[in-house]
Short mmCIF file of C-alpha atoms and ligand atoms in Angstrom, two decimals:
data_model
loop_
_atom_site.label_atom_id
_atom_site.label_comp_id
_atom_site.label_asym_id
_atom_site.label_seq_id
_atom_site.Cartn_x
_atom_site.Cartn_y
_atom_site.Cartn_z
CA UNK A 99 0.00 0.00 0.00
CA UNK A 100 3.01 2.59 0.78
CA UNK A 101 4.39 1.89 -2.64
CA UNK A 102 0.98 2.69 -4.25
CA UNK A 103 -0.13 5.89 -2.41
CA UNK A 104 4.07 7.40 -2.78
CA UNK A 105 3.36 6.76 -6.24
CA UNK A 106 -0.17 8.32 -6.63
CA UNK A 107 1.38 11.02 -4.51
CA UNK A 108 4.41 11.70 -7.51
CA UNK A 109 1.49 11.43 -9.90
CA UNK A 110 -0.13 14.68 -7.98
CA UNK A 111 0.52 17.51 -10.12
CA UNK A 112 -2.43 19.87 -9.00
CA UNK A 113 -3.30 20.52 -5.27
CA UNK A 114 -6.67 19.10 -5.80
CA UNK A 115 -5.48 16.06 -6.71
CA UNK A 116 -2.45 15.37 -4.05
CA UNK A 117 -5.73 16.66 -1.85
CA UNK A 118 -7.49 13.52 -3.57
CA UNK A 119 -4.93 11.25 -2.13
CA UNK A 120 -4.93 12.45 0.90
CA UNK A 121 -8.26 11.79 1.76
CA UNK A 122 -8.10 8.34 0.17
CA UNK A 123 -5.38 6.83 2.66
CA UNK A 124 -5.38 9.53 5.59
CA UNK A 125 -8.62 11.12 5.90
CA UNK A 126 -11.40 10.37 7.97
CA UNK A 127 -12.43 7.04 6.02
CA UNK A 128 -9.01 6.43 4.43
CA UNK A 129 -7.21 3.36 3.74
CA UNK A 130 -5.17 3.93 6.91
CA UNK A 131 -7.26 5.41 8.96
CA UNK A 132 -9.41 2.22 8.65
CA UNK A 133 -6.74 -0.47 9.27
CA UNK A 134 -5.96 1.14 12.52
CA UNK A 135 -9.29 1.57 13.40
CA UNK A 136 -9.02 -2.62 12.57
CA UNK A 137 -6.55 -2.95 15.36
CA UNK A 138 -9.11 -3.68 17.70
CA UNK A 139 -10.33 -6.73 16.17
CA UNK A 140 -6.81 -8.51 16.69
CA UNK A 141 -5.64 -10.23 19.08
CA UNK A 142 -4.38 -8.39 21.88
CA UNK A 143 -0.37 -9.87 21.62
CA UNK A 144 -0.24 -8.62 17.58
CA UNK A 145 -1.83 -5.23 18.48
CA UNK A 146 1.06 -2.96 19.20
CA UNK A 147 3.32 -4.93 16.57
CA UNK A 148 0.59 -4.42 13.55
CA UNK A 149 -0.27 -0.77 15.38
CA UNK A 150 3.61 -0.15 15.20
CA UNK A 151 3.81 -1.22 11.42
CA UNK A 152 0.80 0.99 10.30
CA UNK A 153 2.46 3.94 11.75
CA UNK A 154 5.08 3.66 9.83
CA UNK A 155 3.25 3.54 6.71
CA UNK A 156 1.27 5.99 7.93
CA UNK A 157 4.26 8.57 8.79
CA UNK A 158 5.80 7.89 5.26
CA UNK A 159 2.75 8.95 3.36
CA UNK A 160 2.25 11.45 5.27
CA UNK A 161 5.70 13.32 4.95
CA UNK A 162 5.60 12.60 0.79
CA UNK A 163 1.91 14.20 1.08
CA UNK A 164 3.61 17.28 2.92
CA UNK A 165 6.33 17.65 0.83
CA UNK A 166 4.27 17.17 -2.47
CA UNK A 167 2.42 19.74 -1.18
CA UNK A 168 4.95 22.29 -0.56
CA UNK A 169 6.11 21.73 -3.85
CA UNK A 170 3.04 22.46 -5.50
CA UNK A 171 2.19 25.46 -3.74
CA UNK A 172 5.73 26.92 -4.34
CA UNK A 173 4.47 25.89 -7.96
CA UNK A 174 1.27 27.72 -8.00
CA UNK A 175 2.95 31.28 -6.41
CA UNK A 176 5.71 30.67 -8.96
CA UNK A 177 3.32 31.32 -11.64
CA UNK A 178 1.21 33.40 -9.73
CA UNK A 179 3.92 36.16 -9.47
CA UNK A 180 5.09 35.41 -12.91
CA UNK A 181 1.63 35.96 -14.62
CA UNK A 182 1.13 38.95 -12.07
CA UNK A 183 4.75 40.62 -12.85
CA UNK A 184 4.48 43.59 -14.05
CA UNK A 185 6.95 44.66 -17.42
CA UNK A 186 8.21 48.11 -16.23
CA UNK A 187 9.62 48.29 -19.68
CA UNK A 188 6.31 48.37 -22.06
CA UNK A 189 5.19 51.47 -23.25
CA UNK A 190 2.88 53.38 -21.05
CA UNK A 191 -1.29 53.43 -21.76
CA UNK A 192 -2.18 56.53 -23.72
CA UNK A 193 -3.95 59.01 -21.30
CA UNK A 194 -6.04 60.87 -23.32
CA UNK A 195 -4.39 64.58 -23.00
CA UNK A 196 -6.11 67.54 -21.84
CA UNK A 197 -6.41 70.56 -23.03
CA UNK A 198 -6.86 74.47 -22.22
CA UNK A 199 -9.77 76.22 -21.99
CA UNK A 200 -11.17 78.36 -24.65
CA UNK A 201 -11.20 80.82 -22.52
CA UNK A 202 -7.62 80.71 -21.31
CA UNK A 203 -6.40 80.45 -24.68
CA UNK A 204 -8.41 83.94 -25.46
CA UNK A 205 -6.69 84.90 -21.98
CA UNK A 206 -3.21 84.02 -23.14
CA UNK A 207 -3.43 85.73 -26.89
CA UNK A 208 -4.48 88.68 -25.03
CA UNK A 209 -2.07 88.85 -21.98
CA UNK A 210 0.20 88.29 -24.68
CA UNK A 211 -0.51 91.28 -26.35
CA UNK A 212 -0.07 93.36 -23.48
CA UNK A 213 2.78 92.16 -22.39
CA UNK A 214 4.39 92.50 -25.24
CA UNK A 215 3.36 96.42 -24.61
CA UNK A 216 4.63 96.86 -21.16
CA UNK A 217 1.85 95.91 -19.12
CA UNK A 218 1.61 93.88 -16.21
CA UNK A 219 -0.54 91.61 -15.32
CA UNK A 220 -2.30 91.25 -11.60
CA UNK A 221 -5.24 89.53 -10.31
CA UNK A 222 -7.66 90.37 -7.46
CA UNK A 223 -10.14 89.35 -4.69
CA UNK A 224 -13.69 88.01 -6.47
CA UNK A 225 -15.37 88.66 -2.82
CA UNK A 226 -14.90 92.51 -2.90
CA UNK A 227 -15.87 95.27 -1.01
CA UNK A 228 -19.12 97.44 -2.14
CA UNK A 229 -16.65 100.48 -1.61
CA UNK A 230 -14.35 99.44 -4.30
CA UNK A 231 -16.68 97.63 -6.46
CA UNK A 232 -18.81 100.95 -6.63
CA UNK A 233 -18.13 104.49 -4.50
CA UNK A 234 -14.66 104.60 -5.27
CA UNK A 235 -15.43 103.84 -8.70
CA UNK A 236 -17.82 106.82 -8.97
CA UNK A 237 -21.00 104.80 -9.30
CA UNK A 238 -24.06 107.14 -7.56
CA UNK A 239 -26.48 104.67 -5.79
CA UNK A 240 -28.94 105.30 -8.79
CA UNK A 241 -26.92 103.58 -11.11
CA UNK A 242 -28.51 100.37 -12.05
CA UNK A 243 -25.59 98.53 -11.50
CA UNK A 244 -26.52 99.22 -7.68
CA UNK A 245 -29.39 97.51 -8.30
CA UNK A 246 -30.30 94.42 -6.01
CA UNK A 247 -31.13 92.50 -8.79
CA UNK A 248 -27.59 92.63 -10.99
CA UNK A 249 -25.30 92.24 -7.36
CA UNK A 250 -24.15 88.81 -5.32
CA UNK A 251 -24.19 90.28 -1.86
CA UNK A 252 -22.62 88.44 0.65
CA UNK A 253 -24.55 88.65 3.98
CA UNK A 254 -21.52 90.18 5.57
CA UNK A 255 -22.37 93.19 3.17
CA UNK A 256 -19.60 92.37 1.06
CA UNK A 257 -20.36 91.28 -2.74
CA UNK A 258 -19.19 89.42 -5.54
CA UNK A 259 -17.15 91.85 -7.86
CA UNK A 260 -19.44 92.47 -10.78
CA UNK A 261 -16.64 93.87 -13.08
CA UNK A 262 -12.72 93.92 -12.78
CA UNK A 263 -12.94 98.02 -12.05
CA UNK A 264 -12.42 97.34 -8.38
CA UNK A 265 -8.58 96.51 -9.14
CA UNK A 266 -8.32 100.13 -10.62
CA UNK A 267 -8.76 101.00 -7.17
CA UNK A 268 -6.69 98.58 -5.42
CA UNK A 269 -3.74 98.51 -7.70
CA UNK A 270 -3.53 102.80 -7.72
CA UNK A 271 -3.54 102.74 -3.56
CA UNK A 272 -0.52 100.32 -3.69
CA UNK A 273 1.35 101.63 -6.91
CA UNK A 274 2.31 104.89 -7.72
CA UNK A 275 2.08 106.34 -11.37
CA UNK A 276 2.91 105.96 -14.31
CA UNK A 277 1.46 102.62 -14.49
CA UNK A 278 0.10 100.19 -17.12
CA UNK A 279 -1.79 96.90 -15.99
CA UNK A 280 -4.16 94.25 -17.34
CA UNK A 281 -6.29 92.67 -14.53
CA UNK A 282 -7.82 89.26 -15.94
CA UNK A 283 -10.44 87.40 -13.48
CA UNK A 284 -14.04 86.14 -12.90
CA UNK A 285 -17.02 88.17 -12.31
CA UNK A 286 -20.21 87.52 -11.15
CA UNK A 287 -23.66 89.39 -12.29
CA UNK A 288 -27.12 88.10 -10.56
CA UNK A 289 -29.17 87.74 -13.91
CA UNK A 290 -31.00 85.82 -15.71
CA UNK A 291 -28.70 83.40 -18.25
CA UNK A 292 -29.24 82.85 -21.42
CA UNK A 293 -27.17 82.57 -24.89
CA UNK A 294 -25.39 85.40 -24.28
CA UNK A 295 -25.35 86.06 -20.29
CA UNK A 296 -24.01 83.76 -17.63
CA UNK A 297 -23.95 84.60 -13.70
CA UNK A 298 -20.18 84.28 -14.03
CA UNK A 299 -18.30 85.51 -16.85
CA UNK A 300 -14.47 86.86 -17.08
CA UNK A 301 -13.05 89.73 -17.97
CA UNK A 302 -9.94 91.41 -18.79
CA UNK A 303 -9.06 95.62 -17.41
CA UNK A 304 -7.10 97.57 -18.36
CA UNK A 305 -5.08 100.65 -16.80
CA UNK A 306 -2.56 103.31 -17.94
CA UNK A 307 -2.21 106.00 -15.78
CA UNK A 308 1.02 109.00 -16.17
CA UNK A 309 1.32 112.63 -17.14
CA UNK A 310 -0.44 113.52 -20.42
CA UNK A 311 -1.83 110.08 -21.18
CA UNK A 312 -5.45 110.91 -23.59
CA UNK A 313 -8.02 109.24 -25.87
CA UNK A 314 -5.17 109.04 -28.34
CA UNK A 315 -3.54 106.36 -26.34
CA UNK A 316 -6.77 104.54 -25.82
CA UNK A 317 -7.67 104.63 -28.80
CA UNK A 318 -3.72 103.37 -30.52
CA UNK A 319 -3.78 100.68 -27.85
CA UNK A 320 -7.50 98.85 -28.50
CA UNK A 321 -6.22 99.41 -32.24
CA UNK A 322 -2.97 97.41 -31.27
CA UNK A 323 -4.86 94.70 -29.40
CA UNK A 324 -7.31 94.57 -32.24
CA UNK A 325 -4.46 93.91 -34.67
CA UNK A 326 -2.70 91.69 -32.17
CA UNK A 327 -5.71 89.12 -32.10
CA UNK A 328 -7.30 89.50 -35.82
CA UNK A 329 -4.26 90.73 -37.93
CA UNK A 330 -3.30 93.84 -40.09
CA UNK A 331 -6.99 94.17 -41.36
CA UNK A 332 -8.67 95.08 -38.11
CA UNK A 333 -10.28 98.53 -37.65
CA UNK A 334 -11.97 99.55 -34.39
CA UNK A 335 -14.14 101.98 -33.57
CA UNK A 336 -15.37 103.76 -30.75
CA UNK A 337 -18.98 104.72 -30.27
CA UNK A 338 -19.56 107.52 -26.96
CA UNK A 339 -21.34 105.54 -23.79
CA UNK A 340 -21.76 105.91 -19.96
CA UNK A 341 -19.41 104.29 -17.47
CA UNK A 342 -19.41 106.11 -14.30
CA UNK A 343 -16.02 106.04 -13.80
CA UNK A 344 -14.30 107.33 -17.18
CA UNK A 345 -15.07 110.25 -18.86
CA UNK A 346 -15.24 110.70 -21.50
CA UNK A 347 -16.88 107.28 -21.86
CA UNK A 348 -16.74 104.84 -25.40
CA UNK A 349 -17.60 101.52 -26.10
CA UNK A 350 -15.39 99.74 -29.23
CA UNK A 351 -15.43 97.63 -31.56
CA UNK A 352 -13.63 95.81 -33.64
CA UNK A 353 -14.14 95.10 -37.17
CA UNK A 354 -11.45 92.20 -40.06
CA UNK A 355 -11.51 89.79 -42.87
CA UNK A 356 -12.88 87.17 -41.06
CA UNK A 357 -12.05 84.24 -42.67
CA UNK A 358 -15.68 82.24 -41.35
CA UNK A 359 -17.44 84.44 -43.87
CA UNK A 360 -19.48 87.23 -43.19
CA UNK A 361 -17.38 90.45 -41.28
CA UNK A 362 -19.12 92.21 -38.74
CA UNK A 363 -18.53 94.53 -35.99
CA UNK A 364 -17.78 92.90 -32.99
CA UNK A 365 -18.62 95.13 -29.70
CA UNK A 366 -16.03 94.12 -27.56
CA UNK A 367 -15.89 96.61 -24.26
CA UNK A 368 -16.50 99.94 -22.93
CA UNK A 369 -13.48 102.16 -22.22
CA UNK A 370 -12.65 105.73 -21.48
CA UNK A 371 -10.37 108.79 -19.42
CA UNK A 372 -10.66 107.80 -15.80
CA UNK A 373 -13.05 109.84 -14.30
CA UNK A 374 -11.58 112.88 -11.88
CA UNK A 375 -13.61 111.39 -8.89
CA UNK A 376 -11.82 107.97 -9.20
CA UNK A 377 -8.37 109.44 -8.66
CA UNK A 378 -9.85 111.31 -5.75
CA UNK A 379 -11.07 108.28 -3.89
CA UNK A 380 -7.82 106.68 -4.78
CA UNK A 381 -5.78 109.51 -2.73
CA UNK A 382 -8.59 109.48 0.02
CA UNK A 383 -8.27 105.58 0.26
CA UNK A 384 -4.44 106.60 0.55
CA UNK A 385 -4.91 109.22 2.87
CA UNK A 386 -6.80 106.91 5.39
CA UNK A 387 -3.57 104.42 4.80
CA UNK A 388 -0.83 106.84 5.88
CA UNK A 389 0.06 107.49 2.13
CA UNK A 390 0.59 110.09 0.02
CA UNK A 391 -2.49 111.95 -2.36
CA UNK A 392 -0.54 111.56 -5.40
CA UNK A 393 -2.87 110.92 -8.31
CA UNK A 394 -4.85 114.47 -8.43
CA UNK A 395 -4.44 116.14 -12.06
CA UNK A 396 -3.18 112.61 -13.26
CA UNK A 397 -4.62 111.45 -16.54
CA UNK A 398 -5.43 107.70 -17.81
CA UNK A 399 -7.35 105.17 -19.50
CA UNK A 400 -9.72 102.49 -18.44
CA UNK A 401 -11.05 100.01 -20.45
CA UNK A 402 -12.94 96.50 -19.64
CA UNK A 403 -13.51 93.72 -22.05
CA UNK A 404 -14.87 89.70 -22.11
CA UNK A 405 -13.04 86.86 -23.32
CA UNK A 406 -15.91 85.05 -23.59
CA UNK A 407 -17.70 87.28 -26.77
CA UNK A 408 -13.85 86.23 -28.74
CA UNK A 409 -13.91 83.02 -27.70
CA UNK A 410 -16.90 82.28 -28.64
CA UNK A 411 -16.58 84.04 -32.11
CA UNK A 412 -13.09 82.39 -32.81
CA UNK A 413 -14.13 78.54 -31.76
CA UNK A 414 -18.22 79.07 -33.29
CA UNK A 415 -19.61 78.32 -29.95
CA UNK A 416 -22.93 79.57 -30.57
CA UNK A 417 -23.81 79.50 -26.30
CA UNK A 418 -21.95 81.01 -23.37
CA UNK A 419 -23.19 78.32 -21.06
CA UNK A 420 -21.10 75.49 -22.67
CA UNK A 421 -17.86 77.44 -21.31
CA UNK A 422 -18.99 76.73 -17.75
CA UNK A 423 -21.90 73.30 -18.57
CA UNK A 424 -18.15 70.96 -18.87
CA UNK A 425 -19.91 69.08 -20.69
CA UNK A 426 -17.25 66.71 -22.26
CA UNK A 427 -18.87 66.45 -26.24
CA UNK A 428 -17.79 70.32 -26.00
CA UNK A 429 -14.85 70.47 -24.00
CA UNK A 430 -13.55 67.62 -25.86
CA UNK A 431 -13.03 69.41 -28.82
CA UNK A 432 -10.45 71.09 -27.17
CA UNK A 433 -8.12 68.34 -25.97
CA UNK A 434 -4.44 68.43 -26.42
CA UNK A 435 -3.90 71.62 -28.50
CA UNK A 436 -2.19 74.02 -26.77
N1 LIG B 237 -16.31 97.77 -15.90
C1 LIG B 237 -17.08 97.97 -17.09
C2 LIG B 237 -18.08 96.83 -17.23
O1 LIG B 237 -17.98 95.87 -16.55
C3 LIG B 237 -16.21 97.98 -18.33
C4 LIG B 237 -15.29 99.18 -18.37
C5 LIG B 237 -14.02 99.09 -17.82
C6 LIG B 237 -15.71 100.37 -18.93
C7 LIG B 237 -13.17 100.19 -17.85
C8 LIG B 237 -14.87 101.45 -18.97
C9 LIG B 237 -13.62 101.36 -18.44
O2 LIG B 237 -19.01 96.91 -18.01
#
């Protein structure tokens, strides 16, 4: 019998079958389990002899069944860890790449522009103060803008900035003239949205402020930018308007080949000479902080503009909501081109 289960046990060559054996001579009801369960039936002088002799059997087995199954397990993680292994050398899986937003893009030909023109380029706080966002910026408390209905308020009486103005403010208390900055951020107007309006929208200011700066400036610099971002063909022009705090007050335009088809004007932004009062809330603001009233008799420009109205002309994105919807059968259009 040991000759027959050591060989059935070097026949093994899954687990499930060396378990097989196992349970035919050892287990419970095995061959060997049942001839010394036998013992009893023999006469008492032969009982530890036979007993003896099954044992050995017994032991023999049993160490080929151990070492069997050692070997098969080291087997089984063998090609466990070979068929797990990972090949550091293959070729990474293609991410799909992403891609910048339309409206950085616009943001980047722009900031480009102006750089390239001197200008720097800040940033500001979105939660803003209803002093800078307005007063200082020469808005009476008539002025729709003031109007419940077009302002975030905050319930600390704060607001969300509803135009990139406020940084006039800000950046003239810190800096002292002559100056020339582009401010680019979000703004936020409470309004209904539609195809053309969105609660949040960006824009981009600008700010030149120095001795003898006029309309003449203004009006060479939206020309440059116009050229900058359409080419050698684009006109502009500038129509009179109302912003509290320039005067006088325009809003442009621009007008080139445009290569979709049919050239149109494209209003752009309003612009104009800061307005006396804003310089004068500037040097108060400066007053209160221990510094010098510097910008009285100063002249500069102001003007304010969205990315989104060129963006959405240059890429044909007939709605401003997709900008903001990220709705990947849009946004997916602009993967990997930078
Ligand atoms: N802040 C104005 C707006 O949001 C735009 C503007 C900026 C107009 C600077 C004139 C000068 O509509």
């Amino acid at each position: 019998m040991q000759q027959e289960a050591l060989q059935e046990i070097t026949a093994a060559d899954t687990l499930e079958a060396l378990q097989a054996v196992k349970t035919k001579y050892v287990g419970k009801k095995g061959l060997i389990t049942q001839q010394l369960g036998g013992l009893g039936q023999l006469p008492p002088e032969e009982r530890k002899a036979r007993g003896a002799e099954i044992n050995v059997v017994r032991q023999a087995i049993q160490a080929a069944l151990d070492e069997k199954e050692g070997t098969l397990k080291r087997a089984a993680l063998d090609a466990k860890l070979r068929s797990e292994a990972v090949d550091v050398t293959l070729p990474g899986l293609g991410l799909p790449s992403g891609g910048l937003h339309p409206i950085t893009r616009v943001y980047d030909d722009l900031i480009g522009i102006y750089r390239q023109m001197g200008y720097a380029v800040v940033e500001g706080p979105e939660v803003e103060e209803e002093h800078y966002n307005f007063e200082a910026l020469n808005v009476p408390w008539y002025h729709p803008a003031r109007d419940l209905q077009d302002t975030f308020w905050l319930e600390d009486g704060r607001l969300l900035r509803t135009h990139t103005s406020p940084m006039q403010i800000r950046y003239m208390v810190d800096h002292e003239p002559p100056l020339k900055i582009v401010v680019r951020g979000k703004v936020y107007r409470y309004e209904a949205t539609d195809a053309t309006h969105e609660s949040m929208f960006h824009q981009l200011e600008g700010l030149v402020v120095g001795e003898g700066i006029s309309m003449a400036d203004l009006k060479g610099t939206i020309a440059e930018m116009a050229r900058g971002l359409y080419g050698p063909s684009a006109k502009v022009r500038f129509q009179p308007s109302y912003y509290p705090f320039v005067e006088p007050g325009a809003d442009f335009a621009v007008y080139w080949d445009n290569p979709r088809g049919e050239s149109k004007w494209l209003e752009l932004g309003g612009c104009g000479m800061v307005h006396p009062n804003v310089f004068k809330a500037v040097d108060d603001l400066r007053e209160q902080a221990g510094k010098d009233r510097i910008y009285e008799g100063m002249t500069g420009f102001a003007f304010g503009l969205g990315p989104e109205r060129i963006a959405m002309l240059k890429y044909g994105i007939p709605d401003i909501r997709y900008f903001y919807a990220n709705d990947p059968k849009v946004m997916g259009q602009f993967r990997g081109e930078l």
